[in-house]
Amino acid sequence: MLLHAIDTGTGPSVVLLLHGMMGSSESWRRVIPALAANGHRVVALDLPGHGLSERDPQLTIERAAASVVETVRHLAPGRPLAAIGHSYGATVLAASAEMLQPELSVYVDAVLSLTGGHDRAALTAQYARDRRARLSPEDLLRSRPFYSAQDAEVEARAAALFDPATTASISCDTDHSWLPECGSIVVRAEPSAWVSDDDARRFAANGADVRSIPGAAHTIWYSHFDAFTASLPELFDPPPPHALS
C-alpha cells in the first residue's frame, strides 16, 4: 500500500516522519519547515487508517511497516535517510528499521512494544470513543492547554479521518517488542508515561542515546518545540558554512 505523504524540501538527504496514533502527517506542521530550512527533504506519511491513507481492517504491524517501506522506496529510492517516529509511529519505525536501514533513527516517547491478543470489536469500540473525544478543537484546547489553536484544529481534523478498525487490528495479532538499534536516539518526556527510567536504561544498554526533556508532554514538540529541536542537533542545527579556500 502506498501511503499519502507530505513531501517537501529539496535537500540531498531525506527525513522520514511517522506520526502517533490518531494523528496525521499534519501533526508535524512545525517540524517540517524547520527540517526543510536545514537543507533536508522531508517526507511525512499518513500511516494506514490515518489521514488520507487507505484503511486496512486486517492491518498488522508488519503490513504497516511494509507500507512505509514501499512508500519511501517509491518516493525517494536510494536517498540517504533519517527517520523520526513518535509513539505508535515509532513502533512502526522499529518494525521497518531493518528494511529501511536508516542512517539515523529517532524514537520519540515510545516504549517500542505492542501487546496483542485484544478483542477486535471491543478495541475498535474503544478507539471510536477516543476518536469522538478528540473531534472538537475547543475540547482539545481545554484538555491540552499547551496546544495552539492551529494545533487543536490539526489534531481534531486528524481524529475525524482516523479509522478505529484499522488501528485496532494491529493489537489483535501477537505480542511484539523491539529495542532501538545501536546508534539510534530516543527522545522522551521526563517524566514519561511511556518510557520509564528502567526502559531508558534498557535502551541505553543496547546502544541507544536517550535524551530527556523535563516537563514535556507526550507529543513533545507541541509542548516544548524549541527543546525538542535542540535535543536533535544532528537534524535541526544549521549545516556548517563552507570553509573559505
mmCIF file of C-alpha atoms in Angstrom:
data_model
loop_
_atom_site.group_PDB
_atom_site.id
_atom_site.type_symbol
_atom_site.label_atom_id
_atom_site.label_comp_id
_atom_site.label_asym_id
_atom_site.label_seq_id
_atom_site.Cartn_x
_atom_site.Cartn_y
_atom_site.Cartn_z
ATOM 1 C CA MET A 1 0.000 0.000 0.000
ATOM 2 C CA LEU A 2 1.359 3.415 -0.964
ATOM 3 C CA LEU A 3 0.680 5.937 1.792
ATOM 4 C CA HIS A 4 -0.305 9.567 1.474
ATOM 5 C CA ALA A 5 2.682 11.867 2.005
ATOM 6 C CA ILE A 6 3.580 15.470 2.569
ATOM 7 C CA ASP A 7 6.793 15.689 0.536
ATOM 8 C CA THR A 8 8.700 18.952 0.680
ATOM 9 C CA GLY A 9 12.240 20.291 0.565
ATOM 10 C CA THR A 10 14.976 19.684 -1.959
ATOM 11 C CA GLY A 11 17.991 18.567 0.063
ATOM 12 C CA PRO A 12 20.137 15.547 -0.790
ATOM 13 C CA SER A 13 19.019 13.649 2.330
ATOM 14 C CA VAL A 14 15.510 12.604 3.334
ATOM 15 C CA VAL A 15 13.981 12.812 6.805
ATOM 16 C CA LEU A 16 11.017 10.485 7.205
ATOM 17 C CA LEU A 17 8.359 11.460 9.785
ATOM 18 C CA LEU A 18 5.864 8.973 11.259
ATOM 19 C CA HIS A 19 3.102 10.380 13.481
ATOM 20 C CA GLY A 20 1.478 8.873 16.562
ATOM 21 C CA MET A 21 -1.863 7.137 16.860
ATOM 22 C CA MET A 22 -4.840 9.248 15.809
ATOM 23 C CA GLY A 23 -2.512 11.895 14.361
ATOM 24 C CA SER A 24 -1.564 12.549 10.769
ATOM 25 C CA SER A 25 1.266 13.922 8.662
ATOM 26 C CA GLU A 26 -0.075 17.369 9.574
ATOM 27 C CA SER A 27 0.915 16.739 13.196
ATOM 28 C CA TRP A 28 4.468 17.622 12.115
ATOM 29 C CA ARG A 29 3.419 21.016 10.728
ATOM 30 C CA ARG A 30 6.071 22.974 12.711
ATOM 31 C CA VAL A 31 8.768 20.312 12.426
ATOM 32 C CA ILE A 32 8.604 20.015 8.633
ATOM 33 C CA PRO A 33 9.663 23.605 7.763
ATOM 34 C CA ALA A 34 12.397 23.531 10.410
ATOM 35 C CA LEU A 35 13.918 20.442 8.806
ATOM 36 C CA ALA A 36 13.474 21.773 5.268
ATOM 37 C CA ALA A 37 15.183 25.028 6.251
ATOM 38 C CA ASN A 38 18.227 22.977 7.262
ATOM 39 C CA GLY A 39 18.537 21.509 3.791
ATOM 40 C CA HIS A 40 16.585 18.291 4.222
ATOM 41 C CA ARG A 41 13.923 16.839 2.014
ATOM 42 C CA VAL A 42 11.064 15.875 4.356
ATOM 43 C CA VAL A 43 8.593 13.050 3.788
ATOM 44 C CA ALA A 44 5.798 12.905 6.382
ATOM 45 C CA LEU A 45 3.439 9.953 5.928
ATOM 46 C CA ASP A 46 -0.148 9.256 6.930
ATOM 47 C CA LEU A 47 0.002 5.751 8.405
ATOM 48 C CA PRO A 48 -2.677 3.231 7.335
ATOM 49 C CA GLY A 49 -6.091 4.212 8.643
ATOM 50 C CA HIS A 50 -4.916 7.771 9.345
ATOM 51 C CA GLY A 51 -5.184 10.988 7.387
ATOM 52 C CA LEU A 52 -5.625 10.439 3.667
ATOM 53 C CA SER A 53 -4.074 6.962 3.548
ATOM 54 C CA GLU A 54 -6.137 3.864 2.836
ATOM 55 C CA ARG A 55 -7.922 1.840 5.503
ATOM 56 C CA ASP A 56 -6.964 -1.782 6.190
ATOM 57 C CA PRO A 57 -9.207 -3.605 8.682
ATOM 58 C CA GLN A 58 -6.795 -6.568 8.617
ATOM 59 C CA LEU A 59 -3.714 -4.476 9.364
ATOM 60 C CA THR A 60 -0.738 -5.988 11.187
ATOM 61 C CA ILE A 61 2.364 -4.167 12.346
ATOM 62 C CA GLU A 62 4.278 -5.984 9.610
ATOM 63 C CA ARG A 63 1.867 -4.714 6.955
ATOM 64 C CA ALA A 64 2.069 -1.179 8.314
ATOM 65 C CA ALA A 65 5.881 -1.353 8.209
ATOM 66 C CA ALA A 66 5.828 -2.772 4.684
ATOM 67 C CA SER A 67 3.616 0.116 3.520
ATOM 68 C CA VAL A 68 6.085 2.624 4.960
ATOM 69 C CA VAL A 69 8.997 0.910 3.224
ATOM 70 C CA GLU A 70 7.120 0.668 -0.100
ATOM 71 C CA THR A 71 6.209 4.363 0.024
ATOM 72 C CA VAL A 72 9.726 5.524 0.910
ATOM 73 C CA ARG A 73 11.255 3.415 -1.852
ATOM 74 C CA HIS A 74 8.691 4.808 -4.292
ATOM 75 C CA LEU A 75 9.228 8.443 -3.356
ATOM 76 C CA ALA A 76 12.939 8.535 -2.562
ATOM 77 C CA PRO A 77 14.797 5.487 -3.865
ATOM 78 C CA GLY A 78 18.435 5.313 -2.882
ATOM 79 C CA ARG A 79 18.466 8.585 -0.915
ATOM 80 C CA PRO A 80 20.291 8.840 2.449
ATOM 81 C CA LEU A 81 17.621 8.579 5.113
ATOM 82 C CA ALA A 82 16.950 9.648 8.674
ATOM 83 C CA ALA A 83 13.651 8.825 10.360
ATOM 84 C CA ILE A 84 11.688 10.180 13.318
ATOM 85 C CA GLY A 85 8.775 8.198 14.724
ATOM 86 C CA HIS A 86 6.507 9.276 17.559
ATOM 87 C CA SER A 87 4.682 6.817 19.839
ATOM 88 C CA TYR A 88 2.777 4.435 17.526
ATOM 89 C CA GLY A 89 4.779 5.820 14.602
ATOM 90 C CA ALA A 90 7.978 4.964 16.484
ATOM 91 C CA THR A 91 6.709 1.403 16.822
ATOM 92 C CA VAL A 92 6.123 1.244 13.064
ATOM 93 C CA LEU A 93 9.605 2.684 12.537
ATOM 94 C CA ALA A 94 11.112 -0.003 14.782
ATOM 95 C CA ALA A 95 9.270 -2.675 12.800
ATOM 96 C CA SER A 96 10.526 -1.263 9.492
ATOM 97 C CA ALA A 97 14.080 -0.290 10.506
ATOM 98 C CA GLU A 98 15.710 -3.476 9.243
ATOM 99 C CA MET A 99 14.157 -2.946 5.803
ATOM 100 C CA LEU A 100 14.667 0.831 5.684
ATOM 101 C CA GLN A 101 18.222 0.791 7.090
ATOM 102 C CA PRO A 102 18.086 4.489 8.061
ATOM 103 C CA GLU A 103 21.345 6.251 8.781
ATOM 104 C CA LEU A 104 19.689 7.658 11.906
ATOM 105 C CA SER A 105 16.530 6.538 13.726
ATOM 106 C CA VAL A 106 14.856 8.753 16.325
ATOM 107 C CA TYR A 107 12.206 7.226 18.586
ATOM 108 C CA VAL A 108 10.072 9.831 20.376
ATOM 109 C CA ASP A 109 8.424 8.853 23.688
ATOM 110 C CA ALA A 110 7.677 5.258 22.739
ATOM 111 C CA VAL A 111 8.200 2.058 24.707
ATOM 112 C CA LEU A 112 8.537 0.094 21.416
ATOM 113 C CA SER A 113 6.278 -2.781 22.363
ATOM 114 C CA LEU A 114 2.896 -3.935 21.150
ATOM 115 C CA THR A 115 0.553 -6.077 23.241
ATOM 116 C CA GLY A 116 -1.504 -8.404 21.095
ATOM 117 C CA GLY A 117 -4.462 -10.673 21.714
ATOM 118 C CA HIS A 118 -7.089 -7.957 22.079
ATOM 119 C CA ASP A 119 -10.739 -8.447 21.227
ATOM 120 C CA ARG A 120 -11.225 -6.763 17.854
ATOM 121 C CA ALA A 121 -14.751 -5.459 18.422
ATOM 122 C CA ALA A 122 -14.047 -4.152 21.929
ATOM 123 C CA LEU A 123 -10.852 -2.365 20.933
ATOM 124 C CA THR A 124 -12.469 -0.872 17.830
ATOM 125 C CA ALA A 125 -15.267 0.490 20.007
ATOM 126 C CA GLN A 126 -12.746 1.947 22.474
ATOM 127 C CA TYR A 127 -10.843 3.690 19.680
ATOM 128 C CA ALA A 128 -14.122 5.016 18.293
ATOM 129 C CA ARG A 129 -14.867 6.579 21.696
ATOM 130 C CA ASP A 130 -11.351 8.035 21.861
ATOM 131 C CA ARG A 131 -11.830 9.457 18.374
ATOM 132 C CA ARG A 132 -15.102 11.168 19.323
ATOM 133 C CA ALA A 133 -13.401 12.774 22.328
ATOM 134 C CA ARG A 134 -10.882 14.457 20.009
ATOM 135 C CA LEU A 135 -13.220 15.862 17.359
ATOM 136 C CA SER A 136 -13.699 19.285 18.957
ATOM 137 C CA PRO A 137 -10.770 21.749 18.763
ATOM 138 C CA GLU A 138 -12.265 23.594 21.732
ATOM 139 C CA ASP A 139 -12.256 20.431 23.862
ATOM 140 C CA LEU A 140 -8.685 19.683 22.828
ATOM 141 C CA LEU A 141 -7.570 23.149 23.871
ATOM 142 C CA ARG A 142 -9.194 22.702 27.274
ATOM 143 C CA SER A 143 -7.538 19.327 27.886
ATOM 144 C CA ARG A 144 -4.208 20.290 26.304
ATOM 145 C CA PRO A 145 -3.522 23.935 27.139
ATOM 146 C CA PHE A 146 -0.091 23.712 25.518
ATOM 147 C CA TYR A 147 -1.767 23.365 22.098
ATOM 148 C CA SER A 148 -2.095 26.417 19.915
ATOM 149 C CA ALA A 149 -5.440 26.981 18.211
ATOM 150 C CA GLN A 150 -3.938 25.631 14.979
ATOM 151 C CA ASP A 151 -2.562 22.570 16.770
ATOM 152 C CA ALA A 152 -6.059 21.813 18.060
ATOM 153 C CA GLU A 153 -7.563 22.193 14.594
ATOM 154 C CA VAL A 154 -4.932 19.894 13.075
ATOM 155 C CA GLU A 155 -5.473 17.189 15.692
ATOM 156 C CA ALA A 156 -9.266 17.424 15.509
ATOM 157 C CA ARG A 157 -9.033 17.056 11.730
ATOM 158 C CA ALA A 158 -6.764 14.038 12.160
ATOM 159 C CA ALA A 159 -9.256 12.460 14.571
ATOM 160 C CA ALA A 160 -12.071 12.941 12.067
ATOM 161 C CA LEU A 161 -10.055 10.987 9.476
ATOM 162 C CA PHE A 162 -8.911 8.235 11.854
ATOM 163 C CA ASP A 163 -10.274 4.717 11.241
ATOM 164 C CA PRO A 164 -10.626 2.803 14.539
ATOM 165 C CA ALA A 165 -10.890 -0.631 12.910
ATOM 166 C CA THR A 166 -7.578 -0.304 11.056
ATOM 167 C CA THR A 167 -5.543 0.580 14.122
ATOM 168 C CA ALA A 168 -7.359 -1.844 16.425
ATOM 169 C CA SER A 169 -6.442 -4.661 14.068
ATOM 170 C CA ILE A 170 -2.710 -4.463 14.829
ATOM 171 C CA SER A 171 -3.375 -5.262 18.503
ATOM 172 C CA CYS A 172 -5.366 -8.395 17.656
ATOM 173 C CA ASP A 173 -2.221 -10.199 16.495
ATOM 174 C CA THR A 174 0.654 -11.465 18.669
ATOM 175 C CA ASP A 175 2.844 -9.520 21.087
ATOM 176 C CA HIS A 176 5.815 -7.665 19.637
ATOM 177 C CA SER A 177 8.751 -5.810 21.172
ATOM 178 C CA TRP A 178 11.799 -4.074 19.786
ATOM 179 C CA LEU A 179 14.966 -2.436 21.050
ATOM 180 C CA PRO A 180 16.183 0.786 19.442
ATOM 181 C CA GLU A 181 19.204 -0.113 17.376
ATOM 182 C CA CYS A 182 22.704 0.828 18.487
ATOM 183 C CA GLY A 183 23.393 4.413 17.432
ATOM 184 C CA SER A 184 19.742 5.429 17.401
ATOM 185 C CA ILE A 185 18.289 8.214 19.554
ATOM 186 C CA VAL A 186 15.403 8.013 21.997
ATOM 187 C CA VAL A 187 13.826 11.349 22.971
ATOM 188 C CA ARG A 188 11.435 11.078 25.884
ATOM 189 C CA ALA A 189 9.397 13.339 28.115
ATOM 190 C CA GLU A 190 10.544 13.449 31.731
ATOM 191 C CA PRO A 191 8.614 12.084 33.478
ATOM 192 C CA SER A 192 7.142 9.891 30.760
ATOM 193 C CA ALA A 193 4.064 7.700 30.953
ATOM 194 C CA TRP A 194 5.526 5.689 28.077
ATOM 195 C CA VAL A 195 9.290 5.363 28.590
ATOM 196 C CA SER A 196 10.129 4.597 32.211
ATOM 197 C CA ASP A 197 13.555 5.047 33.757
ATOM 198 C CA ASP A 198 14.008 1.270 33.509
ATOM 199 C CA ASP A 199 13.101 1.412 29.808
ATOM 200 C CA ALA A 200 15.588 4.242 29.311
ATOM 201 C CA ARG A 201 18.362 2.209 30.963
ATOM 202 C CA ARG A 202 17.463 -0.837 28.859
ATOM 203 C CA PHE A 203 17.534 1.198 25.647
ATOM 204 C CA ALA A 204 20.847 2.795 26.602
ATOM 205 C CA ALA A 205 22.333 -0.618 27.366
ATOM 206 C CA ASN A 206 21.545 -1.595 23.772
ATOM 207 C CA GLY A 207 23.495 1.402 22.459
ATOM 208 C CA ALA A 208 20.736 3.994 22.065
ATOM 209 C CA ASP A 209 21.346 7.604 23.095
ATOM 210 C CA VAL A 210 18.482 8.501 25.453
ATOM 211 C CA ARG A 211 17.697 12.224 25.716
ATOM 212 C CA SER A 212 15.069 13.539 28.144
ATOM 213 C CA ILE A 213 13.073 16.782 28.066
ATOM 214 C CA PRO A 214 11.791 17.743 31.529
ATOM 215 C CA GLY A 215 8.148 18.734 31.739
ATOM 216 C CA ALA A 216 7.313 17.877 28.143
ATOM 217 C CA ALA A 217 4.011 16.396 27.031
ATOM 218 C CA HIS A 218 3.827 13.073 25.201
ATOM 219 C CA THR A 219 3.807 14.910 21.867
ATOM 220 C CA ILE A 220 6.998 16.678 22.850
ATOM 221 C CA TRP A 221 7.263 19.187 20.009
ATOM 222 C CA TYR A 222 3.770 20.536 20.740
ATOM 223 C CA SER A 223 4.582 21.491 24.326
ATOM 224 C CA HIS A 224 8.374 22.043 24.052
ATOM 225 C CA PHE A 225 9.166 22.764 20.410
ATOM 226 C CA ASP A 226 12.460 24.580 20.977
ATOM 227 C CA ALA A 227 13.694 21.977 23.458
ATOM 228 C CA PHE A 228 12.709 19.192 21.044
ATOM 229 C CA THR A 229 14.628 20.652 18.120
ATOM 230 C CA ALA A 230 17.592 21.481 20.389
ATOM 231 C CA SER A 231 17.665 17.850 21.517
ATOM 232 C CA LEU A 232 18.352 16.746 17.921
ATOM 233 C CA PRO A 233 21.211 18.894 16.611
ATOM 234 C CA GLU A 234 22.005 16.115 14.141
ATOM 235 C CA LEU A 235 18.893 17.144 12.214
ATOM 236 C CA PHE A 236 17.958 20.670 13.276
ATOM 237 C CA ASP A 237 21.278 22.504 13.622
ATOM 238 C CA PRO A 238 22.136 24.612 10.562
ATOM 239 C CA PRO A 239 24.770 22.984 8.358
ATOM 240 C CA PRO A 240 28.251 24.417 8.874
ATOM 241 C CA PRO A 241 29.301 27.106 6.373
ATOM 242 C CA HIS A 242 31.636 26.045 3.622
ATOM 243 C CA ALA A 243 35.248 26.725 4.502
ATOM 244 C CA LEU A 244 36.855 29.532 2.526
ATOM 245 C CA SER A 245 39.521 28.347 0.134
#
